[in-house]
Amino acid sequence: FPDAVKIGMVSSADLIVVIAEKLKQYKAKNIVVDPVMVATSGAKLLRDDAVEALCRELLPLAAVLTPNIPEAEILSGMTTGMEAAAKYISEKYGCAVLCKGGHKVNDADDLLWRNGFGKWFHGKRIDNPNTHGTGCTLSSAIAANLALGLPLEEAVARAKDYLSGALRAMLDLGAGSGPLNHAYPLTER
């Protein structure tokens, strides 16, 4: 049985249904769902039927959901702020919600909402144009820490520290918004 599973962008409703069935079959624990629905550019990435399947099939299985602000607005149907959206989503789907604030201009503060309470994880914005995959990296690191048996708050704190280090490493590959330096802990030794 898997100790943790991270689900990222799944583009079709049929595939979402199969994934949910297999997660149940294999009694997966610590399911982290990164509901990739909106690109950084603001473009919608999922068709409506896939969004409906995601909400119906995967979100109720999640231990933690990691939407960015635009995704939280879609899932909650509200634009009144991170706290209201995270609370609504958590109560509706029965999971913890880490609402990622990286889309904000001045900071990178994230809000973890679970069991009726919120906890802020403050972060400093790192001036790095190479941010492709930051959300995926954060949710994957949370899943890895949960697989190690860490409590959710510690898993989030460590994942956020890892993400900050990968951004601070300033890897610069190719043109456009490149990837983070996921191997930065190896090069800092």
PDB file of C-alpha atoms in Angstrom, residues 5 7 30-35 59 61-67 94-99 112-114 139 142-143 146 152 156:
ATOM      1  CA  VAL A   5       0.464   9.622  -3.510  1.00  0.00           C
ATOM      2  CA  ILE A   7      -1.879  13.588  -8.118  1.00  0.00           C
ATOM      3  CA  ASN A  30      -1.791  10.597   2.336  1.00  0.00           C
ATOM      4  CA  ILE A  31      -3.217  11.508  -1.042  1.00  0.00           C
ATOM      5  CA  VAL A  32      -2.028  14.968  -2.086  1.00  0.00           C
ATOM      6  CA  VAL A  33      -4.051  16.475  -4.929  1.00  0.00           C
ATOM      7  CA  ASP A  34      -2.609  19.413  -6.821  1.00  0.00           C
ATOM      8  CA  PRO A  35      -5.657  20.449  -8.859  1.00  0.00           C
ATOM      9  CA  LEU A  59     -11.126  15.645  -3.791  1.00  0.00           C
ATOM     10  CA  LEU A  61     -10.153  11.073  -1.200  1.00  0.00           C
ATOM     11  CA  ALA A  62      -7.510  13.733  -0.599  1.00  0.00           C
ATOM     12  CA  ALA A  63      -5.660  14.179   2.659  1.00  0.00           C
ATOM     13  CA  VAL A  64      -4.635  17.597   1.410  1.00  0.00           C
ATOM     14  CA  LEU A  65      -5.505  19.672  -1.623  1.00  0.00           C
ATOM     15  CA  THR A  66      -3.016  22.297  -2.873  1.00  0.00           C
ATOM     16  CA  PRO A  67      -4.801  24.858  -5.074  1.00  0.00           C
ATOM     17  CA  GLY A  94     -13.518  16.874   4.035  1.00  0.00           C
ATOM     18  CA  CYS A  95      -9.800  17.397   3.428  1.00  0.00           C
ATOM     19  CA  ALA A  96      -7.078  19.788   4.451  1.00  0.00           C
ATOM     20  CA  VAL A  97      -6.439  22.625   1.994  1.00  0.00           C
ATOM     21  CA  LEU A  98      -3.139  24.389   1.441  1.00  0.00           C
ATOM     22  CA  CYS A  99      -4.079  27.505  -0.480  1.00  0.00           C
ATOM     23  CA  LEU A 112      -3.252  25.543   5.534  1.00  0.00           C
ATOM     24  CA  TRP A 113      -6.885  25.026   6.549  1.00  0.00           C
ATOM     25  CA  ARG A 114      -8.019  21.864   8.298  1.00  0.00           C
ATOM     26  CA  SER A 139       2.843  19.260  -3.573  1.00  0.00           C
ATOM     27  CA  ILE A 142       4.530  17.509   0.856  1.00  0.00           C
ATOM     28  CA  ALA A 143       3.681  13.963  -0.297  1.00  0.00           C
ATOM     29  CA  LEU A 146       3.969  12.618   4.546  1.00  0.00           C
ATOM     30  CA  LEU A 152       0.928  17.549   7.915  1.00  0.00           C
ATOM     31  CA  VAL A 156       4.181  21.548   4.637  1.00  0.00           C
TER      32      VAL A 156
END
